[in-house]
Coordinates of C-alpha atoms in Angstrom, one line a residue:
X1 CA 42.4 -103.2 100.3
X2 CA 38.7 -104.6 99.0
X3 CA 37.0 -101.8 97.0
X4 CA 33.1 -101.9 97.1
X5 CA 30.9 -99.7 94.7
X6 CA 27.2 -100.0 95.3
X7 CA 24.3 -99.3 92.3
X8 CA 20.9 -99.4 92.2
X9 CA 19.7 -96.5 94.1
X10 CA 16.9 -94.3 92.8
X11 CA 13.7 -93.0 93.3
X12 CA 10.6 -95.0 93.8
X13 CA 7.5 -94.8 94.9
X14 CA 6.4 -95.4 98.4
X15 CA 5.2 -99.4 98.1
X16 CA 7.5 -99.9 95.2
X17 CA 10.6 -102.3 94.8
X18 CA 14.5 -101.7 94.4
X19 CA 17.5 -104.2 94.3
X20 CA 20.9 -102.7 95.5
X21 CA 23.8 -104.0 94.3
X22 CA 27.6 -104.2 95.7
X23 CA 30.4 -104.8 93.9
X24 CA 33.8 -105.7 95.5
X25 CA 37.2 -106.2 94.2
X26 CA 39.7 -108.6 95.9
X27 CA 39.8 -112.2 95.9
X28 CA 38.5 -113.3 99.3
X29 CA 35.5 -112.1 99.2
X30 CA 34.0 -115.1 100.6
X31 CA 36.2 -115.0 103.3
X32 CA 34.0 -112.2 105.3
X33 CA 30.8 -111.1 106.3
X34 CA 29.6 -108.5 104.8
X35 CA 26.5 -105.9 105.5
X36 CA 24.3 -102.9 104.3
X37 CA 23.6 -99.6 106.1
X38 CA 21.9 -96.7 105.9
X39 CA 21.8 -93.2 106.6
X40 CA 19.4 -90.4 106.6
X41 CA 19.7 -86.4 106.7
X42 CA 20.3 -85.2 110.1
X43 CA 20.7 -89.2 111.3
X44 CA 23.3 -91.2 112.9
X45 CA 24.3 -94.1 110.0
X46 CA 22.6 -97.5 111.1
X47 CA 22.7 -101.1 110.3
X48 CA 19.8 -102.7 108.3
X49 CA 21.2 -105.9 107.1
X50 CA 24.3 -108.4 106.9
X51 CA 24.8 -112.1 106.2
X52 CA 27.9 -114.3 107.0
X53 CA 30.7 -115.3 104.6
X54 CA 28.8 -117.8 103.0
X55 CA 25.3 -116.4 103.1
X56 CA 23.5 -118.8 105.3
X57 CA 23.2 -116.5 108.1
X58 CA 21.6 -113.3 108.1
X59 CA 20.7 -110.6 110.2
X60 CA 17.8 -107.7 109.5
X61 CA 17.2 -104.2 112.0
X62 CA 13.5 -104.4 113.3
X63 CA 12.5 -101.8 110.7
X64 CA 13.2 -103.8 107.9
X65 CA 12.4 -107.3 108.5
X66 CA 9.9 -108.6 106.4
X67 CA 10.8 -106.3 103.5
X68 CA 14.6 -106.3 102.8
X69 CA 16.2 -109.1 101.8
X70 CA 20.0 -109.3 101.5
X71 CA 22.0 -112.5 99.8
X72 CA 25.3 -112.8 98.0
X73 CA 27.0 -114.7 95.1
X74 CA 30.7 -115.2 96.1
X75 CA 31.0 -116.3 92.4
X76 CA 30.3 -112.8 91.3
X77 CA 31.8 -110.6 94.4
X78 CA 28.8 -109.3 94.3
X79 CA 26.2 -109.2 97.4
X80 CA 22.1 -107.4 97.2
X81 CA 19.9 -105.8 99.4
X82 CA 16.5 -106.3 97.8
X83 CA 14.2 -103.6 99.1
X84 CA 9.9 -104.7 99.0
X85 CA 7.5 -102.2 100.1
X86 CA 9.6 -99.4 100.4
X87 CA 8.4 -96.4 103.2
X88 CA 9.2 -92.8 103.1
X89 CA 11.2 -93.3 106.1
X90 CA 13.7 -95.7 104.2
X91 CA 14.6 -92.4 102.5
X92 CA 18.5 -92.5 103.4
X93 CA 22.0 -93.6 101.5
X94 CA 23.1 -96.9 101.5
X95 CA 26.6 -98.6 102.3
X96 CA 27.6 -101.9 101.5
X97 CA 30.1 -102.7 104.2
X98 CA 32.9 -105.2 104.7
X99 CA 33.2 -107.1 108.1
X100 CA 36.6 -108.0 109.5
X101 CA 34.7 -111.1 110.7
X102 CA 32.7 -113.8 109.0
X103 CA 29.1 -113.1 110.3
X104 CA 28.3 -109.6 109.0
X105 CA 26.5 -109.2 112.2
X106 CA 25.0 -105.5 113.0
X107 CA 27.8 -105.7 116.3
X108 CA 30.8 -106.8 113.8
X109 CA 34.0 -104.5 113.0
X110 CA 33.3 -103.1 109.6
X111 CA 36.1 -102.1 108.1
X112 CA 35.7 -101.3 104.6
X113 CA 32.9 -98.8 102.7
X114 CA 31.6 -97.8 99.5
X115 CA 30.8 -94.4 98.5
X116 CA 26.6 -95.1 99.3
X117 CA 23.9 -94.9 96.9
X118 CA 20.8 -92.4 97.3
X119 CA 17.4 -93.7 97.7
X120 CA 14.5 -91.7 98.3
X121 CA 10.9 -92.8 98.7
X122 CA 8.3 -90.7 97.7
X123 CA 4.6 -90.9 99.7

């Protein structure tokens, strides 16, 4: 069973920067995709970005493209979602996810969750 504990979240203002973090226990990590999501009060949880087992493809939700950037360093179990100019409406709490597959695709069975991480963006 993979644990994943995300850090990073906060509060920023609207414009500003953050870099989430995911931590993951287990030893084949590099053997999945894995993703971020996201969600708000009163929303239905929603993808925003995943990358493939070994980070050389990604995918991005139309609202984010541009801004978020997600990567990984199988060396360190670790994989980011580095958030640029940051909008109220990113307000939510993140998950890092787990894919059972390798492509971390928005479609792909997740099957593993951290506890989220709050971020809120002030205007």
């Amino acid at each position: 069973q993979v644990q994943l504990v995300e850090s990073g979240g906060g509060l920023v203002q609207a414009a500003g920067s953050l870099r989430l973090s995911c931590a993951a226990s287990g030893r084949t990590f590099s053997s999945y995709g894995m993703g971020w999501f996201r969600q708000a009060p009163g929303k239905e949880r929603e993808f925003v970005a995943g990358l493939s087992w070994g980070g050389g493809v990604t995918y991005y939700a139309d609202s984010v493209k541009g801004r978020f950037t997600i990567s990984r360093d199988n060396a360190k179990n670790t994989v980011y979602l580095q958030m640029n100019s940051l909008k109220p409406e990113d307000t939510a709490v993140y998950y890092c996810a787990k894919s059972r597959d390798r492509l971390g695709a928005g479609t792909s069975p997740y099957d593993g969750w951290g506890q989220g991480t709050q971020v809120t963006v002030s205007s």
